[in-house]
XYZ file of C-alpha atoms in Angstrom:
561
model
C 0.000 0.000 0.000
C 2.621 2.259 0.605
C 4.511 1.522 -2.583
C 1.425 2.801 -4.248
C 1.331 6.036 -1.995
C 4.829 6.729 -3.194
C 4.465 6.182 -6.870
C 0.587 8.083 -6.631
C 2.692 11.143 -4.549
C 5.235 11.228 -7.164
C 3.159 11.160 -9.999
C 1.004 14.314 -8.702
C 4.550 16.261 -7.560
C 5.856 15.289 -11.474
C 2.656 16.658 -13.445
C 2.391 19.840 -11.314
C 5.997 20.572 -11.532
C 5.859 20.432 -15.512
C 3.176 22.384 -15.247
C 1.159 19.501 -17.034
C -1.937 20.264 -14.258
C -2.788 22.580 -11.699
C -3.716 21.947 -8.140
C -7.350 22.427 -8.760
C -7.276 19.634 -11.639
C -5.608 17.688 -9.232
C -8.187 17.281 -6.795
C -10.982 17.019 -9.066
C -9.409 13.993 -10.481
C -8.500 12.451 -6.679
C -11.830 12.863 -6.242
C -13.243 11.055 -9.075
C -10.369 8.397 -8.210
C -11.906 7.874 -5.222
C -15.201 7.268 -7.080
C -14.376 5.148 -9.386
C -11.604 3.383 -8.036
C -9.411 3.701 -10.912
C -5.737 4.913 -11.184
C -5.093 8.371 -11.233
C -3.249 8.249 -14.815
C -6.617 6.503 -16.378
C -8.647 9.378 -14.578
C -6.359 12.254 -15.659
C -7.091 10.527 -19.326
C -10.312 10.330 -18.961
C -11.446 14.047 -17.890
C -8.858 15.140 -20.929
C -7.059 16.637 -18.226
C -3.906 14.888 -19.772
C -3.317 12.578 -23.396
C -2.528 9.294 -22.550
C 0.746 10.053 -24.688
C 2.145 12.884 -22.729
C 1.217 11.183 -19.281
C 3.462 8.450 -21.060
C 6.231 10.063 -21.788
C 6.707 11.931 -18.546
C 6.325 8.838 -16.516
C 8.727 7.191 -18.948
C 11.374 9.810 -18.454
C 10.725 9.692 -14.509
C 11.473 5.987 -14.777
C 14.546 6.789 -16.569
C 13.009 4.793 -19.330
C 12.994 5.489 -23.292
C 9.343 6.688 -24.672
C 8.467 5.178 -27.929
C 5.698 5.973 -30.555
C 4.967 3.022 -32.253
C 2.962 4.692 -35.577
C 6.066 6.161 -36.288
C 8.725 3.322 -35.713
C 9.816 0.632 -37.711
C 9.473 -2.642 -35.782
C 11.756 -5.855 -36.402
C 9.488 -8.829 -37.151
C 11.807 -10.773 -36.288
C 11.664 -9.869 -32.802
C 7.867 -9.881 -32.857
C 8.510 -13.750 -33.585
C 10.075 -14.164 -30.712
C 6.961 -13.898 -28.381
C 3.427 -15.398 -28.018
C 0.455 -13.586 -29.124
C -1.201 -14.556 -26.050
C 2.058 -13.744 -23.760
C 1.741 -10.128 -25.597
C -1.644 -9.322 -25.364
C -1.865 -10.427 -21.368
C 0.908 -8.275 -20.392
C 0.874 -5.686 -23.327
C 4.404 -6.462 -24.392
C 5.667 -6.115 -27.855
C 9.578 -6.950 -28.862
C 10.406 -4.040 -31.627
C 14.042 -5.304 -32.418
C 17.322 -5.835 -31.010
C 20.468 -3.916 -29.562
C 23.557 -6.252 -29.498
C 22.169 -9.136 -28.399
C 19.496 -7.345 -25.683
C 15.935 -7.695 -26.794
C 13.488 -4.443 -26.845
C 10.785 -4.487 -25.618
C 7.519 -2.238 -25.663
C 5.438 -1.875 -22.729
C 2.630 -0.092 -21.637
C 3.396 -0.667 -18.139
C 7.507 -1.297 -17.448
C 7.095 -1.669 -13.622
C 5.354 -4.840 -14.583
C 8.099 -7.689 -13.445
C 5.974 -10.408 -14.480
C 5.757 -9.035 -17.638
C 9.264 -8.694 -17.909
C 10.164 -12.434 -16.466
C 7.866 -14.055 -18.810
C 9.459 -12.363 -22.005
C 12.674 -13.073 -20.541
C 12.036 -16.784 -20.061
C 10.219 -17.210 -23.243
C 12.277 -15.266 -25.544
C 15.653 -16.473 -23.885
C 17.093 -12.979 -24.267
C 18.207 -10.237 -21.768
C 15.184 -7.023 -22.235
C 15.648 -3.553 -22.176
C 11.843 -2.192 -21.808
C 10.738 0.948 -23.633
C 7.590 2.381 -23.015
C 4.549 3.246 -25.447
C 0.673 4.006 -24.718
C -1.514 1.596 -23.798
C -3.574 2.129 -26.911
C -0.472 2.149 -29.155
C 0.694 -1.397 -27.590
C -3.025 -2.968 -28.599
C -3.388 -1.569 -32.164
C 0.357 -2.557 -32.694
C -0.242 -6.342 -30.743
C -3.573 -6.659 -33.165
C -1.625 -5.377 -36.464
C 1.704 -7.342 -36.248
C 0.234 -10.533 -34.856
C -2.918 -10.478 -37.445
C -1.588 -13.953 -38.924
C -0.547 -15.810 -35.690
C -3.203 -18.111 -36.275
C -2.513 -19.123 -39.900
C 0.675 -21.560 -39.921
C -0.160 -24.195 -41.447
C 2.880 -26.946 -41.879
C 2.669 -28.588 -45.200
C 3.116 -32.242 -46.229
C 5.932 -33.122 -47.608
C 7.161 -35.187 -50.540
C 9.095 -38.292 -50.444
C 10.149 -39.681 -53.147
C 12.791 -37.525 -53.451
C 14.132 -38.049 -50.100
C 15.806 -39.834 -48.212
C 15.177 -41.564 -45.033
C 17.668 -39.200 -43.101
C 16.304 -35.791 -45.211
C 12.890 -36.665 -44.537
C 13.896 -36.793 -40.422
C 15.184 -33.511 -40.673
C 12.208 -32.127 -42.807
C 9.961 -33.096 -40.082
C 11.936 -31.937 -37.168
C 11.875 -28.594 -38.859
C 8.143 -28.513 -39.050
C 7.564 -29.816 -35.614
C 11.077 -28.489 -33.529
C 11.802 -25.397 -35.101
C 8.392 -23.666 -35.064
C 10.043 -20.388 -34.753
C 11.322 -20.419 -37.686
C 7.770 -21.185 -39.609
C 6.827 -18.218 -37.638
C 9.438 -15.924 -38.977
C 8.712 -16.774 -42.324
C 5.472 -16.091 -42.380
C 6.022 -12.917 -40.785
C 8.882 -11.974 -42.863
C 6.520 -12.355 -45.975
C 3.346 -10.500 -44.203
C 5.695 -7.829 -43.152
C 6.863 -7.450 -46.999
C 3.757 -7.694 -48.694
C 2.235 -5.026 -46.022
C 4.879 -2.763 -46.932
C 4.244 -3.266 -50.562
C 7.401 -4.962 -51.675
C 8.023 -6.838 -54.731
C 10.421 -8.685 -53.624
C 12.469 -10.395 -50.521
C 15.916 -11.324 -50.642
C 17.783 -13.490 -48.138
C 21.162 -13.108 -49.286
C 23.825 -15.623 -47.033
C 27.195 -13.409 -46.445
C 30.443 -15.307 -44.486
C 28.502 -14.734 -41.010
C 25.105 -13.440 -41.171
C 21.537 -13.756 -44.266
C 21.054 -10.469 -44.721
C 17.433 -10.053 -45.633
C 16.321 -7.072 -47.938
C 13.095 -6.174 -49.071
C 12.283 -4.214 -52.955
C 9.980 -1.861 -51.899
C 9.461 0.943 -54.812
C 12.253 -0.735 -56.904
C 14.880 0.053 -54.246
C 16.809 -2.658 -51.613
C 16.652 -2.140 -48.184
C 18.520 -3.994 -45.534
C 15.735 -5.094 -42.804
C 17.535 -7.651 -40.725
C 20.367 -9.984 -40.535
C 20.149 -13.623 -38.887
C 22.989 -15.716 -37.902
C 24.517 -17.810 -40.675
C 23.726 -21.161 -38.688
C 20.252 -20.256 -39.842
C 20.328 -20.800 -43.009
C 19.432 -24.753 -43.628
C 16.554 -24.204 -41.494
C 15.409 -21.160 -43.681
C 16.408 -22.622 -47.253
C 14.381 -26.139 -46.161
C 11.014 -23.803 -44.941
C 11.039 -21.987 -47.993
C 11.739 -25.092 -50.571
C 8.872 -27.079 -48.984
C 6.544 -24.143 -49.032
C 7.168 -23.904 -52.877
C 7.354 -27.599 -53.527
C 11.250 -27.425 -54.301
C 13.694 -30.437 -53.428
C 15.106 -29.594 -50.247
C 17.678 -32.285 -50.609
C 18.879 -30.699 -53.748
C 21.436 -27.810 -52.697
C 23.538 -28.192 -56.178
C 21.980 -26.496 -58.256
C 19.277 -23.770 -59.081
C 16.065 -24.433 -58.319
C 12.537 -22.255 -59.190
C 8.767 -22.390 -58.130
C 5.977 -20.748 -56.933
C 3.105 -20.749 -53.534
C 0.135 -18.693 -53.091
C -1.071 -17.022 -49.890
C -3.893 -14.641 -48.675
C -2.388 -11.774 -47.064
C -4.433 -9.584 -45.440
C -7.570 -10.755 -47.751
C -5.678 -10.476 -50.846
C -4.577 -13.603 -53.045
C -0.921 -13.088 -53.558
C 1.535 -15.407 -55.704
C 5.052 -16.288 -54.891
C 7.874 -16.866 -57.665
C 10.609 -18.469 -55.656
C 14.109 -18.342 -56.812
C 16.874 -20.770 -55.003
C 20.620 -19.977 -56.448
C 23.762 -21.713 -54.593
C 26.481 -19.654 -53.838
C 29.850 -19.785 -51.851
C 28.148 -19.548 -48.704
C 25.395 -21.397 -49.306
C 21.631 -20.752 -51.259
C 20.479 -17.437 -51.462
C 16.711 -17.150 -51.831
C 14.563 -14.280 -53.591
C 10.661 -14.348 -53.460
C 8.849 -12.140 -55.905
C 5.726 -10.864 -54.677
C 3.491 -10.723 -57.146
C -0.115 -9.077 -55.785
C -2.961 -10.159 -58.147
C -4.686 -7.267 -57.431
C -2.425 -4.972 -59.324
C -2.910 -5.789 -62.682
C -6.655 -4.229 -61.683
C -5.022 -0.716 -62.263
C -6.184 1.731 -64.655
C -3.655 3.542 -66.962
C -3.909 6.540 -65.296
C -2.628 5.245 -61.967
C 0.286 4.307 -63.792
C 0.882 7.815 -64.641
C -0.426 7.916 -68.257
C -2.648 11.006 -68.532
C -3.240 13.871 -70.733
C -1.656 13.601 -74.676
C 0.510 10.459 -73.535
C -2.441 8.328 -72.474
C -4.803 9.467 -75.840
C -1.898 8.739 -77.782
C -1.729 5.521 -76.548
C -5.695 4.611 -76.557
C -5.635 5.430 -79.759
C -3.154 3.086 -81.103
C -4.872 0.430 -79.300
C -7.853 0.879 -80.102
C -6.715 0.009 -83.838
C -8.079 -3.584 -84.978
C -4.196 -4.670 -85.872
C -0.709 -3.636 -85.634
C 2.119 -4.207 -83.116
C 2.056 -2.040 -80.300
C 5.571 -2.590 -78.329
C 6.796 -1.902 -74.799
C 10.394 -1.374 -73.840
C 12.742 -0.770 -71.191
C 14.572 -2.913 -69.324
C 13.602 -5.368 -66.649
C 11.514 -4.039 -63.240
C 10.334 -1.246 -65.379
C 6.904 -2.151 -65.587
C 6.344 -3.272 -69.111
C 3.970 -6.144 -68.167
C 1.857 -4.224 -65.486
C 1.177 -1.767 -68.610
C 0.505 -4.387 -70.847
C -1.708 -6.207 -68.757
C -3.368 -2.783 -67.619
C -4.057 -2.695 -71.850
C -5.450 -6.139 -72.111
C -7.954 -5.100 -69.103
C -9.289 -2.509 -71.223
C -9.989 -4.526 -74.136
C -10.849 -7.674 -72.433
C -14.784 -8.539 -73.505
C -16.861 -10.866 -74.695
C -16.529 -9.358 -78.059
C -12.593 -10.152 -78.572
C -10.380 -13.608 -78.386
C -7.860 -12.653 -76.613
C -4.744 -14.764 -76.511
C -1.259 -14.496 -74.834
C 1.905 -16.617 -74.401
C 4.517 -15.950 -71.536
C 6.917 -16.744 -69.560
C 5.792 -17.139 -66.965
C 2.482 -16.490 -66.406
C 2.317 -14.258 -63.959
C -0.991 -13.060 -63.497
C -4.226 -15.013 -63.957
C -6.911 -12.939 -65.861
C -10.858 -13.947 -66.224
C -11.768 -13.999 -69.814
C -7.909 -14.423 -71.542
C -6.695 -17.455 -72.990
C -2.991 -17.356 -71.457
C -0.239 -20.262 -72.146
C 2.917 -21.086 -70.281
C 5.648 -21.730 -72.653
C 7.631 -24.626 -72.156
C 10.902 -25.037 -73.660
C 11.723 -28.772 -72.818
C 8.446 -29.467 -74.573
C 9.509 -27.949 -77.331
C 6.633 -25.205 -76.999
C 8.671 -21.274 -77.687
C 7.510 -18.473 -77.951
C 7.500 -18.917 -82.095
C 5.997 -22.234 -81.765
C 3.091 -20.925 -79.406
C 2.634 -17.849 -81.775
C 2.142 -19.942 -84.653
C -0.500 -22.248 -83.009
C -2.065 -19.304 -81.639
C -2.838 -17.843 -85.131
C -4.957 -21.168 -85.984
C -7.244 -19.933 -83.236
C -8.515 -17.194 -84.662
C -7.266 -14.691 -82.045
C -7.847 -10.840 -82.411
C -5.774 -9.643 -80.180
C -2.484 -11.640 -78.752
C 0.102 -10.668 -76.270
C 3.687 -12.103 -76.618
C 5.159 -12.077 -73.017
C 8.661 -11.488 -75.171
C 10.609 -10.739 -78.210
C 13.796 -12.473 -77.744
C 14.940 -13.887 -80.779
C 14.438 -13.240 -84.623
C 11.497 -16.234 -85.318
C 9.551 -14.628 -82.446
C 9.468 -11.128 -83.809
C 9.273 -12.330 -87.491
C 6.137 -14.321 -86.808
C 5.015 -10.978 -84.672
C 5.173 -8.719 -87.193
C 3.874 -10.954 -89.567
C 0.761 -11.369 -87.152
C 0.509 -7.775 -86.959
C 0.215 -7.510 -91.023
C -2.781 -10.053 -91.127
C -5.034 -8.656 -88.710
C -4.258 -9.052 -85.495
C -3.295 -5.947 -82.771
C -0.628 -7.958 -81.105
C 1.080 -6.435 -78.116
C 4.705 -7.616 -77.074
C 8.423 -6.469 -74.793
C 11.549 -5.571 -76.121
C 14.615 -4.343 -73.999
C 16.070 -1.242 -75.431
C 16.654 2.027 -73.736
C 14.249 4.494 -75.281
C 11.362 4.003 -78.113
C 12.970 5.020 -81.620
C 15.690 2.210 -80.288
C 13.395 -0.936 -80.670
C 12.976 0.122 -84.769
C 16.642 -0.697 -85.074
C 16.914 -3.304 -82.809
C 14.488 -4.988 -84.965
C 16.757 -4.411 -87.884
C 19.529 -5.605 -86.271
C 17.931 -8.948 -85.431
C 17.034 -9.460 -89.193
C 13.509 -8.286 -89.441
C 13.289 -6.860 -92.672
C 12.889 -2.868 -92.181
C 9.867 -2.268 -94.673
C 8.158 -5.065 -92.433
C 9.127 -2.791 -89.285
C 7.625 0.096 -90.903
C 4.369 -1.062 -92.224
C 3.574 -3.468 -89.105
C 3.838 -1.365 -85.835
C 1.381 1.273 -84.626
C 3.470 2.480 -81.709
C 6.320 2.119 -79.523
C 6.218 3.197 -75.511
C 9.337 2.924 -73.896
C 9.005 3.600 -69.580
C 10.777 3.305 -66.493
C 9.609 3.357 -62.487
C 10.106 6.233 -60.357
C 9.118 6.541 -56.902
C 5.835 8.725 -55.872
C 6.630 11.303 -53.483
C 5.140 10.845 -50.148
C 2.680 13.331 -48.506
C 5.020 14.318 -46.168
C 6.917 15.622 -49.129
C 8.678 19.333 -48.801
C 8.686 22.243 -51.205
C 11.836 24.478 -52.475
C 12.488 26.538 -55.066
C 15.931 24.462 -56.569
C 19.094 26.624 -57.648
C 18.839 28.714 -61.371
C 22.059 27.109 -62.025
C 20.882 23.420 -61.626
C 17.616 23.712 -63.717
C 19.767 25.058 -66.567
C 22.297 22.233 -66.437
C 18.986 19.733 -66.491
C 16.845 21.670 -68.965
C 14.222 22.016 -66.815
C 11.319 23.662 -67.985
C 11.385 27.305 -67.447
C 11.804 30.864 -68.058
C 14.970 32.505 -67.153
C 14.828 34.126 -63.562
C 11.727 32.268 -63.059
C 10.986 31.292 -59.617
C 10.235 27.429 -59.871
C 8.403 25.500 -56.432
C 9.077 22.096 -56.534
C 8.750 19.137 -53.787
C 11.424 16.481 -52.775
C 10.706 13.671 -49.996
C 11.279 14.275 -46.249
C 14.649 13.332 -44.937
C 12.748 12.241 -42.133
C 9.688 10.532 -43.600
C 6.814 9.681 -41.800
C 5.116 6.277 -40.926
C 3.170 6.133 -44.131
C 6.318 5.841 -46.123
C 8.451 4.001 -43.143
C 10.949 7.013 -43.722
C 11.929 7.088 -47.060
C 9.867 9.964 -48.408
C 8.649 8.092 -51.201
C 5.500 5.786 -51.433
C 4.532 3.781 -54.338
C 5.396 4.028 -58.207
C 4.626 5.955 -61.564
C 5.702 5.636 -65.052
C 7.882 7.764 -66.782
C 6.986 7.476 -70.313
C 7.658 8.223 -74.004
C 5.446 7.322 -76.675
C 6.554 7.107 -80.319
C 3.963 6.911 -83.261
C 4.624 5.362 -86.555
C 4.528 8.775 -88.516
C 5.139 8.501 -92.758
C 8.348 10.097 -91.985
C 9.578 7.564 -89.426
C 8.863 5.109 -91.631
C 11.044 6.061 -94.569
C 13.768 6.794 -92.345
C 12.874 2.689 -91.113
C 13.073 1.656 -94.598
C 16.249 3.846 -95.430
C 17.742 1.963 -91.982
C 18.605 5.337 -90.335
C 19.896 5.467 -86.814
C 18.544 5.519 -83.740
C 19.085 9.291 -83.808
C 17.927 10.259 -86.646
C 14.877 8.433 -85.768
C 15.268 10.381 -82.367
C 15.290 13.501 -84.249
C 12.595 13.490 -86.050
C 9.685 12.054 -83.368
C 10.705 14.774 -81.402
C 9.942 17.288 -83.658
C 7.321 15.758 -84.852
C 5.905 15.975 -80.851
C 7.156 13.087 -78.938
C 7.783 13.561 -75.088
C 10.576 11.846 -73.899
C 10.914 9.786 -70.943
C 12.938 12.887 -69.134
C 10.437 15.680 -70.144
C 7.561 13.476 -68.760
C 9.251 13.423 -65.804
C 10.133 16.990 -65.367
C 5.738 17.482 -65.627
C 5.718 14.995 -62.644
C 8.100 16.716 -60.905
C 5.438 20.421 -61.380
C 2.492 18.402 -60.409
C 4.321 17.602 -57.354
C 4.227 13.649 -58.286
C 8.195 12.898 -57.916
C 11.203 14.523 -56.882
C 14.129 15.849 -59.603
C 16.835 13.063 -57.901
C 13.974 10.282 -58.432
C 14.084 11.255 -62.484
C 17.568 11.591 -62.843
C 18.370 8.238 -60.759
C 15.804 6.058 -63.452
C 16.005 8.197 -67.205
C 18.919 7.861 -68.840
């Protein structure tokens, strides 16, 4: 009882002396503690006398403890792995990550040496508690531990194991749940922040683990070495890959719901000197829902394009290189045109996306079914519109082009740098160049920038640098653009960017470009002339972005040429 006198006595003395309530609050809320019987912090709350976060702070700093907001802090998953949902929610303890080898731990009430036992025993690590609100510790215990309840161990194959292999595939499932746990919450934890892709990269000591998110790496963790075998063998089993097999490369796929969405796994498995690295590519079927526009076609770019697909037939290409988008925009296309009015036809590699409505073939080279050979079949079907996932070689884009002369629109990739590029890089792989001319509509060449955040900032950027860039501008003009927060925010987990858009260029097959096709000009000449004739490039549709306050000038110099 008199433990409680002290810490009530030196809670009142603290508030008053930072002036956080007067006396008079003060014994309004003693007396409606004495009503209600609750603490004096909830009461102080509850009149609005005090926010539950500043009464959290100061009794955090009078505890000599660290004060943490958890909406704006990035927390390790791995260290949320290390605890029981049910251990968390009874005590309100949440481990956020690690320093050294001590364990840290939120809590919404530190003096709590229960608490702090039970995490201790459980986790097996020393804890250094840091303190958050009690509200912040629920919505953060209900948001990181949303899939406790779905680990599900999978069967496993045996005919391609061994008596020995098998053992140890089982003891994984059964001995090392932790580490089922940490998968799945490594993947949740990537597909919440929108990445499209995780990497567990195995260095001398340490798997580094890195998520894409925006089309950058980011280092997120590192786990000792020692824990690799029992991360390669989770992963291989979850995509149906031989987990005796550590040789060679192996590939497959899983699907998951994440979060209510049904999201697809590409699994990659490469050996190298210190042992397999892993990459999962996220692939969220719910993407290829977007509209054009929310890729960042608008105005003259995006009725330029709809009106070269709306044509009955030609070739329509996309180019740029790879991670730039080329299928999202292609598949955005075929989502426009998909009805009940059109066979619609495409052959890939993979199939990435499943779409209602669209025939869509796999090709398989050890079959002996190519990209050529698929094409060719697919032309007995009486397609009108067919998507090639691919030019790579010269029988591809001959029987293409050809496609594209008989009345079909036929949409396909090509990795060049910038749009007049793919008419010579046709040439060069043998396609006769009065062919080029007379069979493509259009060629859209894009890359990926990063969206700015909303916590984005806005400066007027040196006279001297817009020159040097050719920004758009009069001379002594005063130009207000925004670049991201060096600090962030929670939204964008402190990067000052948040999602995607495409910087694009869009070449049309003008009379003019086509004689300089036939003639075999270059790639600048080519250049040259679509410009004058009107054609953005990639850099100037960036520079609008950047005035409409869509992406920063570093974000279009680091992807445009």
């Amino acid at each position: 009882m008199a433990e409680i006198v002290k810490k009530t006595k030196s809670l009142t003395s603290l508030l008053i002396e930072d002036g956080l309530v007067t006396q008079e609050q003060l014994r309004e809320a003693l007396e409606e503690k004495e009503d209600t019987g609750k603490s004096l912090a909830r009461t102080l709350v509850e009149m609005g006398i005090v926010s539950e976060v500043k009464l959290t702070e100061v009794l955090a700093n009078h505890l000599g403890l660290e004060f943490v907001d958890l909406g704006n802090l990035h927390v390790d998953m791995t260290a949320v792995a290390l605890l029981d949902e049910k251990i968390a929610s009874r005590h309100l303890t949440l481990p956020i990550g690690y320093e050294d080898d001590t364990l840290i731990v939120a809590m919404a009430d530190p003096t709590n040496i229960f608490a702090l036992d039970d995490v201790r025993m459980y986790t097996g690590h020393q804890i250094r508690p840091v303190v958050a609100t009690k509200g912040d510790m629920q919505d953060a215990i209900r948001t990181y531990y949303r899939d406790s309840d779905d680990t599900v161990v999978e069967d496993f194959e045996t005919d391609e194991m061994d008596e020995s292999d098998l053992a140890d595939a089982i003891g994984l499932a059964v001995d090392d749940a932790p580490i089922v746990k940490f998968v799945n919450y490594v993947i949740n934890e990537a597909v919440t922040s929108g990445s499209s892709d995780i990497h567990f990269d195995p260095q001398e000591k340490e798997i580094i683990i890195r998520y894409r998110v925006d089309g950058v790496l980011h280092d997120m963790k590192s786990l000792p070495i020692r824990s690799l075998p029992a991360l390669t063998s989770r992963v291989k089993i979850m995509s149906e890959l031989n987990i005796a097999e550590k040789r060679i490369p192996q590939d497959g796929h899983y699907e998951k719901i994440v979060k209510g969405k049904p999201i697809d796994f590409r699994v990659a498995v490469l050996p190298t000197v210190f042992g397999e690295k892993i990459v999962l590519r996220v692939l969220d079927k719910s993407s290829i829902l977007l509209h054009l526009s929310d890729l960042g076609y608008s105005g003259d770019t995006l009725a330029t394009y709809e009106e070269a697909f709306r044509k009955p037939n030609g070739a329509i290409l996309v180019t740029g290189p790879t991670g730039s988008g080329k299928s999202t925009t292609l598949y955005a296309t075929l989502n426009v045109l998909n009805d009940e009015t059109k066979n619609i036809t495409t052959v890939e590699d993979p199939v990435e996306y499943r779409l209602a409505g669209i025939n869509q073939i796999q090709i398989n080279p050890k079959a002996g079914l190519h990209f050529s050979s698929a094409l060719r079949s697919i032309l007995r079907t009486s397609p009108d519109v067919i998507m090639v996932g691919e030019i790579r070689d010269l029988e591809t884009a001959q029987v293409a082009i050809e496609s594209a002369l008989t009345g079909h629109l036929v949409f396909s990739t090509l990795h060049t740098n910038d749009a007049p590029g793919a008419v010579t890089r046709l040439t060069e792989m043998g396609i006769e160049p009065f062919l080029t001319a007379s069979g493509i509509v259009c060629v859209l060449a894009q890359r990926l920038g990063r969206r700015l955040c909303t916590c984005k900032q806005e400066y007027e950027p040196e006279e001297e640098l817009l020159e040097r860039l050719e920004f758009p501008h009069e001379p002594g003009e005063k130009v207000k653009v925004f670049r991201p927060n060096p600090k962030g925010c929670a939204r964008c987990s402190g990067t000052g960017y948040k999602g995607r858009i495409a910087l694009v260029e869009i070449m049309t097959m003008t009379q003019e470009i086509e004689h300089l096709t036939i003639e075999e000009a270059s790639t600048a000449d080519i250049k040259r002339v679509a410009m004058e004739q009107g054609m953005k490039i990639m850099r100037v549709d960036g520079w609008e972005k950047v005035l409409e306050g869509t992406t920063s000038i570093e974000e279009v110099l680091r992807v445009v040429i």
